[in-house]
XYZ file of C-alpha atoms in Angstrom:
663
model
C 75.660 290.425 59.231
C 71.998 291.432 58.780
C 70.892 287.874 59.495
C 72.783 287.874 62.801
C 71.278 291.247 63.739
C 67.778 289.922 63.025
C 68.395 286.856 65.135
C 69.791 288.912 68.031
C 66.682 291.106 67.849
C 64.510 288.013 68.333
C 66.669 286.850 71.275
C 66.361 290.273 72.921
C 62.607 290.219 72.249
C 62.352 286.865 74.037
C 64.123 288.270 77.096
C 61.764 291.270 77.145
C 58.741 288.939 76.844
C 59.911 286.898 79.785
C 60.586 290.032 81.824
C 57.142 291.439 80.975
C 55.457 288.241 82.168
C 57.407 288.073 85.431
C 57.043 291.788 86.227
C 53.294 291.712 85.494
C 52.619 288.676 87.685
C 54.769 289.969 90.556
C 53.174 293.395 90.234
C 49.687 291.889 90.509
C 50.690 289.500 93.305
C 52.334 292.160 95.496
C 50.116 295.059 94.322
C 53.126 296.947 92.891
C 51.841 299.359 90.225
C 55.433 300.222 89.244
C 56.167 296.596 88.326
C 52.930 296.314 86.361
C 53.811 299.481 84.485
C 57.343 298.214 83.855
C 55.928 294.977 82.413
C 53.731 296.992 80.062
C 56.623 299.228 78.980
C 58.613 296.127 78.079
C 55.956 295.469 75.420
C 56.917 298.745 73.706
C 60.501 297.494 73.488
C 59.179 294.171 72.210
C 57.251 295.986 69.481
C 60.383 297.853 68.378
C 62.484 294.676 68.223
C 59.899 292.606 66.310
C 59.269 295.420 63.813
C 63.051 295.734 63.391
C 63.493 291.982 62.814
C 60.568 291.928 60.353
C 62.047 294.882 58.460
C 65.324 293.013 58.025
C 63.557 290.012 56.510
C 61.345 292.158 54.257
C 64.419 294.064 53.027
C 66.185 290.764 52.281
C 63.135 289.537 50.330
C 62.842 292.760 48.335
C 66.547 292.795 47.417
C 66.808 289.026 46.674
C 69.447 288.554 49.355
C 69.998 284.815 48.867
C 72.312 284.710 51.845
C 69.054 284.088 53.740
C 67.837 280.507 53.252
C 64.238 281.736 53.542
C 64.725 284.249 50.717
C 66.277 281.543 48.522
C 63.392 279.151 49.164
C 60.577 281.614 48.410
C 61.818 284.206 45.906
C 63.840 284.542 42.719
C 65.389 287.417 40.817
C 62.613 287.330 38.205
C 59.760 287.306 40.726
C 57.824 290.619 40.593
C 58.383 292.840 43.646
C 54.806 292.546 45.070
C 55.188 288.750 45.206
C 58.661 289.064 46.745
C 57.020 291.020 49.564
C 54.104 288.571 49.935
C 56.716 285.823 50.408
C 56.979 287.300 53.925
C 53.873 285.250 54.818
C 54.209 282.695 51.999
C 56.620 280.388 53.822
C 56.966 278.761 57.211
C 59.325 280.975 59.187
C 58.165 284.220 57.607
C 54.523 283.508 58.396
C 55.418 282.772 62.017
C 57.266 286.102 62.219
C 54.226 287.774 60.605
C 51.931 286.145 63.252
C 54.228 287.523 65.960
C 54.344 290.988 64.397
C 50.535 291.272 64.339
C 50.279 289.938 67.893
C 52.797 292.451 69.238
C 50.928 295.289 67.517
C 47.642 294.038 69.032
C 49.263 293.718 72.457
C 50.507 297.304 72.310
C 47.094 298.608 71.204
C 45.277 296.633 73.937
C 47.612 298.028 76.602
C 47.206 301.586 75.313
C 43.412 301.181 75.252
C 43.387 300.047 78.867
C 45.894 302.434 80.403
C 43.180 303.826 82.667
C 40.620 301.047 82.886
C 40.419 297.342 83.660
C 43.592 297.794 85.732
C 43.037 294.726 87.886
C 42.814 292.584 84.746
C 45.712 294.137 82.854
C 48.693 292.429 84.568
C 47.289 289.036 83.589
C 46.221 290.293 80.156
C 49.828 291.389 79.615
C 51.103 288.033 80.900
C 48.851 286.014 78.549
C 49.712 288.130 75.515
C 53.443 288.195 76.284
C 53.342 284.433 76.936
C 51.835 283.833 73.490
C 54.481 286.125 71.959
C 57.175 284.145 73.771
C 55.840 280.894 72.298
C 56.211 282.236 68.759
C 59.660 283.649 69.539
C 60.848 280.268 70.856
C 59.560 278.652 67.682
C 61.340 281.233 65.520
C 64.599 280.748 67.387
C 64.626 276.950 67.549
C 62.323 275.473 64.865
C 61.569 277.954 62.085
C 64.470 280.394 61.835
C 63.819 283.118 59.213
C 67.443 284.312 59.533
C 69.166 281.009 58.777
C 72.089 281.589 56.388
C 73.304 279.652 53.371
C 76.887 279.012 52.389
C 77.846 279.181 49.590
C 75.271 281.783 48.566
C 73.244 280.635 45.504
C 72.923 282.964 42.510
C 69.207 282.242 42.063
C 66.254 281.362 44.324
C 63.581 278.692 43.988
C 60.831 281.327 43.705
C 57.370 281.454 45.235
C 54.863 278.661 44.699
C 53.055 279.547 41.415
C 49.655 279.211 43.094
C 50.648 282.004 45.468
C 51.544 284.330 42.592
C 48.091 285.806 42.531
C 46.993 289.284 43.627
C 44.543 287.856 46.180
C 47.528 286.407 48.031
C 48.508 289.997 48.830
C 45.445 290.429 51.041
C 43.973 286.967 51.789
C 46.623 285.614 54.216
C 47.014 288.942 56.085
C 43.224 289.137 56.533
C 43.108 285.622 57.940
C 46.082 286.249 60.193
C 44.636 289.518 61.498
C 41.488 287.535 62.344
C 43.320 284.563 63.864
C 45.688 286.666 65.955
C 42.966 289.068 67.058
C 41.288 286.258 68.994
C 44.310 286.247 71.318
C 43.165 289.498 72.948
C 39.701 288.184 74.029
C 41.453 285.041 75.277
C 43.861 287.133 77.364
C 40.991 289.101 78.935
C 39.051 285.892 79.604
C 42.059 284.331 81.357
C 42.607 287.521 83.357
C 38.946 287.511 84.438
C 39.220 283.858 85.496
C 42.483 284.346 87.400
C 41.322 287.489 89.237
C 37.731 286.219 89.678
C 36.492 289.533 88.256
C 33.762 287.871 86.240
C 31.296 290.757 86.006
C 30.396 292.237 82.614
C 33.599 294.366 82.491
C 35.720 291.811 80.659
C 32.871 291.111 78.230
C 32.620 294.815 77.362
C 36.405 294.954 76.892
C 36.489 292.141 74.314
C 33.231 292.425 72.348
C 34.635 294.774 69.702
C 37.962 292.941 69.620
C 36.057 289.754 68.833
C 33.927 291.466 66.179
C 37.055 293.025 64.626
C 38.717 289.590 64.452
C 35.502 288.017 63.149
C 35.283 290.667 60.404
C 38.805 289.925 59.178
C 38.273 286.173 59.424
C 35.101 286.580 57.337
C 36.859 288.725 54.753
C 39.866 286.378 54.738
C 37.698 283.288 54.229
C 35.784 284.948 51.385
C 39.005 286.165 49.758
C 40.422 282.647 50.013
C 37.263 281.259 48.429
C 37.511 283.760 45.583
C 41.208 282.924 45.122
C 40.288 279.219 44.877
C 37.538 280.145 42.390
C 39.833 282.030 40.007
C 43.149 280.229 40.589
C 42.580 276.523 41.196
C 40.466 276.030 38.086
C 37.820 273.552 39.160
C 34.780 275.797 38.877
C 34.078 275.986 42.615
C 35.196 278.003 45.621
C 34.942 275.711 48.647
C 36.001 272.042 48.839
C 36.050 271.382 52.620
C 39.818 271.305 52.354
C 41.523 270.908 55.801
C 43.042 274.374 55.608
C 39.719 275.907 54.581
C 38.153 274.122 57.548
C 40.914 275.429 59.815
C 39.816 278.994 59.101
C 36.113 278.136 59.398
C 36.266 276.570 62.889
C 37.372 279.653 64.895
C 34.952 281.703 62.780
C 32.078 279.429 63.852
C 33.037 279.642 67.539
C 33.481 283.427 67.393
C 30.136 283.835 65.596
C 28.409 281.812 68.301
C 30.010 284.027 70.959
C 28.940 287.271 69.235
C 25.344 286.040 69.451
C 25.348 284.481 72.921
C 27.144 287.423 74.545
C 23.915 289.413 74.126
C 22.145 286.952 76.437
C 24.781 287.505 79.119
C 24.624 291.286 78.731
C 20.805 291.414 78.894
C 19.933 288.534 81.220
C 23.113 287.441 83.018
C 22.823 283.966 81.481
C 25.323 281.762 79.584
C 28.346 283.057 81.536
C 30.173 279.741 81.501
C 29.167 279.128 77.887
C 30.540 282.479 76.737
C 33.778 281.935 78.604
C 34.160 278.542 76.940
C 33.456 280.018 73.493
C 36.175 282.656 73.912
C 38.703 280.060 75.025
C 37.690 277.650 72.258
C 37.885 280.384 69.586
C 41.503 281.097 70.520
C 42.368 277.379 70.752
C 40.920 276.821 67.287
C 42.873 279.761 65.874
C 46.099 278.201 67.189
C 44.957 274.805 65.903
C 44.204 276.362 62.510
C 47.696 277.851 62.319
C 49.106 274.459 63.294
C 47.151 272.719 60.500
C 48.122 275.334 57.931
C 51.792 275.546 58.792
C 52.857 272.160 60.154
C 52.194 270.183 56.966
C 50.345 267.568 59.034
C 47.498 267.548 56.490
C 47.533 267.500 52.715
C 45.930 270.598 51.282
C 45.983 272.768 48.209
C 46.222 275.702 50.629
C 49.121 274.304 52.676
C 52.427 275.578 51.359
C 54.852 274.679 54.089
C 56.180 271.719 56.054
C 58.452 271.764 59.086
C 58.996 270.318 62.564
C 56.961 273.030 64.304
C 54.061 270.654 64.973
C 55.434 269.449 68.314
C 55.827 273.071 69.501
C 52.198 273.824 68.657
C 50.972 270.642 70.347
C 52.927 271.463 73.522
C 51.551 275.025 73.556
C 47.975 273.853 72.995
C 48.219 271.258 75.777
C 49.469 273.899 78.232
C 46.937 276.517 77.118
C 43.954 274.161 77.236
C 45.104 272.656 80.548
C 45.426 276.065 82.239
C 42.084 277.208 80.769
C 40.230 274.128 82.008
C 41.819 274.434 85.463
C 40.618 278.016 85.962
C 37.227 277.263 84.403
C 36.639 274.543 86.988
C 37.992 276.760 89.766
C 35.518 279.563 88.900
C 32.624 277.276 88.063
C 30.407 278.624 90.847
C 31.045 282.276 89.947
C 30.004 281.534 86.363
C 26.545 280.253 87.266
C 23.685 282.099 85.505
C 21.760 284.867 87.247
C 18.468 283.828 85.627
C 16.862 280.724 84.172
C 15.189 280.086 80.834
C 11.473 280.851 81.207
C 10.131 279.621 77.875
C 11.348 277.732 74.834
C 9.540 280.292 72.661
C 11.723 283.282 73.496
C 14.740 285.208 72.258
C 16.956 283.503 74.826
C 15.954 280.058 73.486
C 16.406 281.075 69.860
C 19.926 282.347 70.572
C 20.693 279.159 72.486
C 19.482 277.066 69.531
C 21.569 279.258 67.227
C 24.634 278.475 69.376
C 23.883 274.747 69.404
C 23.738 274.740 65.594
C 27.050 276.602 65.342
C 28.610 274.186 67.818
C 27.349 271.092 65.975
C 28.744 272.395 62.680
C 32.050 273.244 64.353
C 32.354 269.773 65.910
C 31.427 268.093 62.612
C 34.034 270.134 60.730
C 36.648 269.421 63.422
C 35.956 265.666 63.358
C 36.068 265.512 59.557
C 39.291 267.529 59.493
C 41.272 265.572 62.100
C 39.944 262.126 61.102
C 42.701 261.575 58.470
C 45.341 262.403 61.101
C 43.766 260.050 63.670
C 43.241 257.260 61.139
C 46.889 257.459 60.076
C 48.042 257.414 63.717
C 45.904 254.348 64.539
C 45.948 252.288 61.327
C 48.997 253.630 59.525
C 46.930 254.668 56.488
C 45.315 258.056 55.971
C 41.546 257.931 55.394
C 40.287 261.242 54.051
C 36.817 262.651 54.631
C 35.376 264.061 51.430
C 32.974 266.893 50.690
C 29.741 264.777 50.672
C 30.231 264.011 54.399
C 30.523 267.696 55.268
C 27.625 268.662 53.006
C 25.282 266.071 54.498
C 26.122 266.927 58.101
C 26.343 270.697 57.782
C 23.465 271.378 55.363
C 20.475 270.888 57.773
C 22.074 273.049 60.466
C 23.042 275.718 57.931
C 19.397 275.950 56.811
C 18.318 276.195 60.458
C 20.850 278.970 61.084
C 19.642 281.025 58.121
C 16.051 280.726 59.398
C 17.131 281.706 62.931
C 18.881 284.737 61.439
C 15.392 286.098 60.771
C 13.845 284.910 64.053
C 16.427 285.706 66.771
C 16.461 289.533 66.578
C 12.650 289.889 66.542
C 11.184 287.276 68.869
C 10.308 288.579 72.350
C 12.524 288.213 75.409
C 11.445 285.808 78.208
C 8.284 284.445 76.519
C 6.857 285.280 73.106
C 3.092 285.640 72.837
C 1.044 284.493 69.865
C 0.442 288.162 69.085
C 4.228 288.831 68.987
C 4.816 285.867 66.704
C 2.018 286.918 64.319
C 3.127 290.558 64.227
C 6.761 289.793 63.439
C 6.697 286.590 61.419
C 3.350 286.060 59.677
C 3.929 288.484 56.787
C 7.594 287.443 56.166
C 6.489 283.790 56.274
C 3.687 284.333 53.737
C 5.921 286.340 51.366
C 8.757 283.796 51.584
C 6.345 280.911 50.974
C 4.735 282.705 48.017
C 8.153 283.476 46.544
C 9.219 279.831 46.882
C 6.054 278.665 45.103
C 6.709 281.114 42.260
C 10.295 279.849 41.928
C 9.030 276.256 41.842
C 6.587 277.189 39.055
C 9.511 278.701 37.104
C 11.521 275.477 37.286
C 13.395 275.539 40.604
C 12.547 272.054 41.820
C 15.488 271.053 44.006
C 13.986 270.965 47.502
C 17.192 272.073 49.282
C 17.471 275.077 46.995
C 13.829 275.954 47.671
C 14.413 275.644 51.435
C 17.427 277.971 51.257
C 15.472 280.423 49.098
C 12.540 280.344 51.550
C 14.813 281.013 54.551
C 16.747 283.761 52.745
C 13.566 285.526 51.597
C 12.166 285.240 55.134
C 15.298 286.963 56.509
C 15.264 289.689 53.850
C 11.598 290.522 54.507
C 12.113 290.675 58.294
C 15.101 292.998 57.822
C 13.184 295.227 55.388
C 10.210 295.347 57.781
C 12.408 296.461 60.691
C 14.112 299.208 58.668
C 10.777 300.337 57.280
C 9.085 300.476 60.700
C 12.004 302.291 62.318
C 12.331 304.836 59.511
C 8.612 305.624 59.462
C 8.577 305.996 63.237
C 11.421 308.557 63.070
C 9.748 310.406 60.195
C 6.579 310.718 62.289
C 8.329 311.600 65.573
C 10.947 314.157 64.462
C 9.604 315.147 61.063
C 12.652 313.963 59.099
C 12.848 313.071 55.417
C 13.175 309.339 54.731
C 16.952 309.330 53.959
C 17.745 311.389 57.076
C 15.455 309.219 59.210
C 17.144 306.055 57.904
C 20.617 307.492 58.537
C 19.797 308.540 62.111
C 18.045 305.231 62.775
C 21.264 303.345 61.983
C 23.557 305.944 63.552
C 21.724 305.817 66.901
C 21.657 302.036 67.152
C 24.626 300.769 65.182
C 24.745 297.405 66.873
C 21.119 296.504 66.067
C 20.912 297.861 62.532
C 24.491 296.953 61.636
C 23.498 293.443 62.673
C 20.495 293.564 60.337
C 22.799 294.595 57.475
C 25.065 291.646 58.297
C 22.009 289.355 58.215
C 21.086 290.736 54.782
C 24.533 289.761 53.530
C 24.173 286.294 55.073
C 20.831 285.746 53.292
C 22.302 286.785 49.926
C 25.409 284.681 50.470
C 23.405 281.516 51.153
C 21.162 282.217 48.156
C 24.297 282.317 46.001
C 25.624 279.102 47.563
C 22.358 277.243 46.989
C 21.871 278.403 43.394
C 25.473 277.835 42.279
C 25.732 274.458 44.028
C 22.598 272.803 42.666
C 22.207 274.426 39.252
C 25.788 274.582 37.945
C 26.337 273.571 34.297
C 29.626 271.916 33.292
C 31.152 270.887 29.948
C 34.579 269.786 28.652
C 35.273 270.195 24.951
C 38.107 269.973 22.426
C 37.651 272.470 19.589
C 39.669 273.593 16.591
C 40.259 277.207 15.627
C 37.078 278.980 14.408
C 34.835 276.112 15.636
C 31.989 276.775 18.091
C 30.284 274.992 20.954
C 27.344 275.792 23.227
C 26.652 275.685 26.964
C 23.460 276.987 28.566
C 22.332 280.131 26.752
C 25.806 280.813 25.326
C 27.701 279.944 22.150
C 31.489 280.208 22.258
C 33.673 280.532 19.157
C 37.366 279.586 19.562
C 39.391 282.150 17.556
C 43.073 281.631 18.371
C 45.721 280.207 20.665
C 48.828 282.303 21.396
C 52.177 281.371 22.931
C 53.800 284.157 25.007
C 56.763 284.324 27.330
C 58.608 286.688 29.639
C 61.677 286.228 31.890
C 59.512 284.618 34.585
C 57.078 282.311 32.760
C 55.687 280.904 29.503
C 52.019 281.334 28.697
C 49.427 279.644 26.459
C 46.585 282.121 25.902
C 43.313 281.383 24.107
C 40.807 283.878 22.693
C 37.128 283.007 22.469
C 34.122 285.093 21.464
C 30.964 284.761 23.554
C 27.543 284.985 21.881
C 24.092 285.067 23.379
C 21.757 284.348 20.466
C 23.223 286.250 17.530
C 24.757 288.999 19.642
C 28.364 288.973 20.785
C 28.407 289.725 24.526
C 32.063 289.372 25.401
C 35.534 287.888 24.956
C 37.262 285.278 27.108
C 41.046 284.811 27.457
C 41.782 281.712 29.570
C 45.506 281.048 30.100
C 47.841 278.303 31.209
C 51.124 279.363 32.847
C 54.402 277.438 33.072
C 56.852 279.016 35.545
C 60.581 278.545 34.921
C 61.406 277.724 38.535
C 58.570 275.264 38.967
C 57.292 272.118 37.253
C 53.781 272.948 38.380
C 51.637 274.650 35.673
C 48.792 276.890 36.778
C 45.519 277.895 35.175
C 44.351 281.474 34.865
C 40.609 281.165 34.398
C 38.564 283.588 32.314
C 35.230 284.750 33.698
C 32.474 286.707 31.970
C 30.110 287.821 34.746
C 26.462 288.507 33.961
C 23.851 289.870 36.392
C 22.538 286.373 37.114
C 25.495 284.042 36.488
C 29.184 283.636 35.660
C 30.424 282.065 32.447
C 33.649 280.436 33.676
C 36.312 278.984 31.381
C 39.540 277.028 31.924
C 42.186 276.292 29.301
C 43.148 272.682 30.033
C 45.787 272.777 27.317
C 46.522 272.821 23.601
C 46.560 269.607 21.569
C 49.418 268.689 19.214
C 47.196 269.669 16.280
C 46.674 273.178 17.675
C 43.144 272.624 18.967
C 42.164 273.828 22.451
C 40.874 271.722 25.320
C 38.503 273.720 27.522
C 36.418 273.209 30.628
C 33.431 275.523 30.828
C 30.996 276.177 33.680
C 27.892 278.302 34.103
C 27.570 279.249 37.778
C 24.145 280.782 38.480
C 23.948 283.605 41.030
C 27.467 282.917 42.310
C 28.074 286.677 42.418
C 25.635 286.871 45.353
C 28.264 285.133 47.503
C 30.803 287.924 46.990
C 28.182 290.699 47.165
C 26.791 289.156 50.349
C 30.310 289.128 51.773
C 30.755 292.831 50.994
C 27.444 293.605 52.741
C 28.499 291.538 55.774
C 31.745 293.521 55.960
C 29.829 296.814 55.646
C 27.448 295.833 58.468
C 30.381 294.792 60.666
C 32.118 298.131 60.092
C 28.932 299.961 61.127
C 28.766 297.947 64.367
C 32.449 298.678 64.995
C 32.032 302.440 64.634
C 32.588 304.148 68.013
C 29.561 305.314 69.922
C 29.971 308.993 70.804
C 28.038 308.580 74.087
C 30.351 305.780 75.182
C 33.374 307.787 74.081
C 32.242 310.732 76.193
C 31.522 308.492 79.186
C 34.991 306.928 78.953
C 36.656 310.315 78.771
C 34.869 311.472 81.959
C 36.128 308.529 84.024
C 39.662 308.473 82.605
C 41.125 310.555 85.389
C 39.895 308.202 88.099
C 40.623 304.983 86.204
C 44.338 305.083 86.992
C 43.577 304.462 90.651
C 41.593 301.272 89.968
C 44.558 298.898 90.187
C 46.133 300.577 93.211
C 42.767 300.615 94.995
């Protein structure tokens, strides 16, 4: 009965979606505010129905209701409750319903935000968002039904994929989905601006924070996924240019390019067409990423579902890209720049170069990701593109981007003078060069590592210099103590200084990538109980191997003592799990973090004689990647904080905003 109710809720939601689209378009076409309002109110009903349908599925997952085929495929009676709930996004149909749930929530929030502003855009914003909702509803009703029933009802389920039974799976997929889905709102505003020809800065202002919000969650989701791969997959690394990893990176690259280039449009009226294209491409890549992740069209350690939804996604993408290109060409003249580039040595040029680098990386990642699909379609055999291709193509542009991270915010607008260049970049350049020479003298000889270190130090010094100058200026002007001056400096210009904090995180993150990539130590050993072996500065003594079991799994657990010189500095407990409902064993790595490196250990397995087979890595400065990510998230949150002046200004025009559409 519950399954039927859930399905009827989705059918009713589809009807409301269709009504919302028709009412919104007719309302805009015939200037009928009542129809526009009715279309928006239909979204509230849509929200209720989708939340209701989601609740039914979540309840079925939590109570192991194996009448639902989806529940049988992704849970079992012995699966812990948190993983039963994460199965909501762990399988095909559930993840599609989760996508829809987030999108409907976003749609409702966007409509509430714009009740009294952007009224000429809103009918088409509603239409685009409701149209995307309708696409996912059609897919749920005809291709990936979460309420499909089984008869007879099995007594036990197949359980969740063991690799997904990890605490990071509680937050990693939702973060990515919040980021992916969030890019739908900027797309809807962009389409509305194109359709209505209202291409002034209004639509840009409406979507900037939406894009940053989505970018923040994509960033956090990508980093969480990398950390999950680091601790769960047991190969000592965190990024393998896997197709599904690439699928999350591509919209992130496009959205990052937009967040930089939008400043040129706001300040100089340039790059209007470019920014429009970036918004449309970001959304297209988010849909493409979902298609790659969920269709099973590519082989990936991150892809946990296969189904016939691929043709639905392809049809949607063809329609969406076709409509976008049509309106882009139609409004080509209105998107011409208001000013021209005056000098190649200017902030405008540096941002343009920054965008070109992002675009080249995005295209390279896209080509490498879809090449196996194309090769299989043409030749019948799948030719994969491995990590060395991506590293060789992406590395030079990544170094350039890190360097531009220090240059773009400080170089002068229009045309930079020699004096400007010396004042802003001479000292950071000298310090970064001196630091690189010192590192080379201490044994860092890999030239790519030195280049990354130089660029990262350059960025860190420029950021420090800006904070230092700003704080001292406030201390002198308003007689504040240093902490208060620093606080007010950031509080009064969150976008600028939040951006500097983000750049600090980027510099640290790339330092961690460079150090851990080029100076990783690796060793595989077989040792008997109470024997020792060494790697780097550490000696490890294998003490015991235990066999444990519970109703859900069997576990081999090793215990090793870690010594640095004569001093014991820790214990490691690597494990190997064998789940009862799966033939696929998983590794639970053991990590002993130090301030400068991780000692990382995998239990490959026990031998028949009781010895242990271990893989051990020393990953230098890998912690900087995660710390850099936290700093990036902190900086993004600062930029997202509401500006009280803007809030006051909005409140003063709210009363007149309702007349905008009717006018």
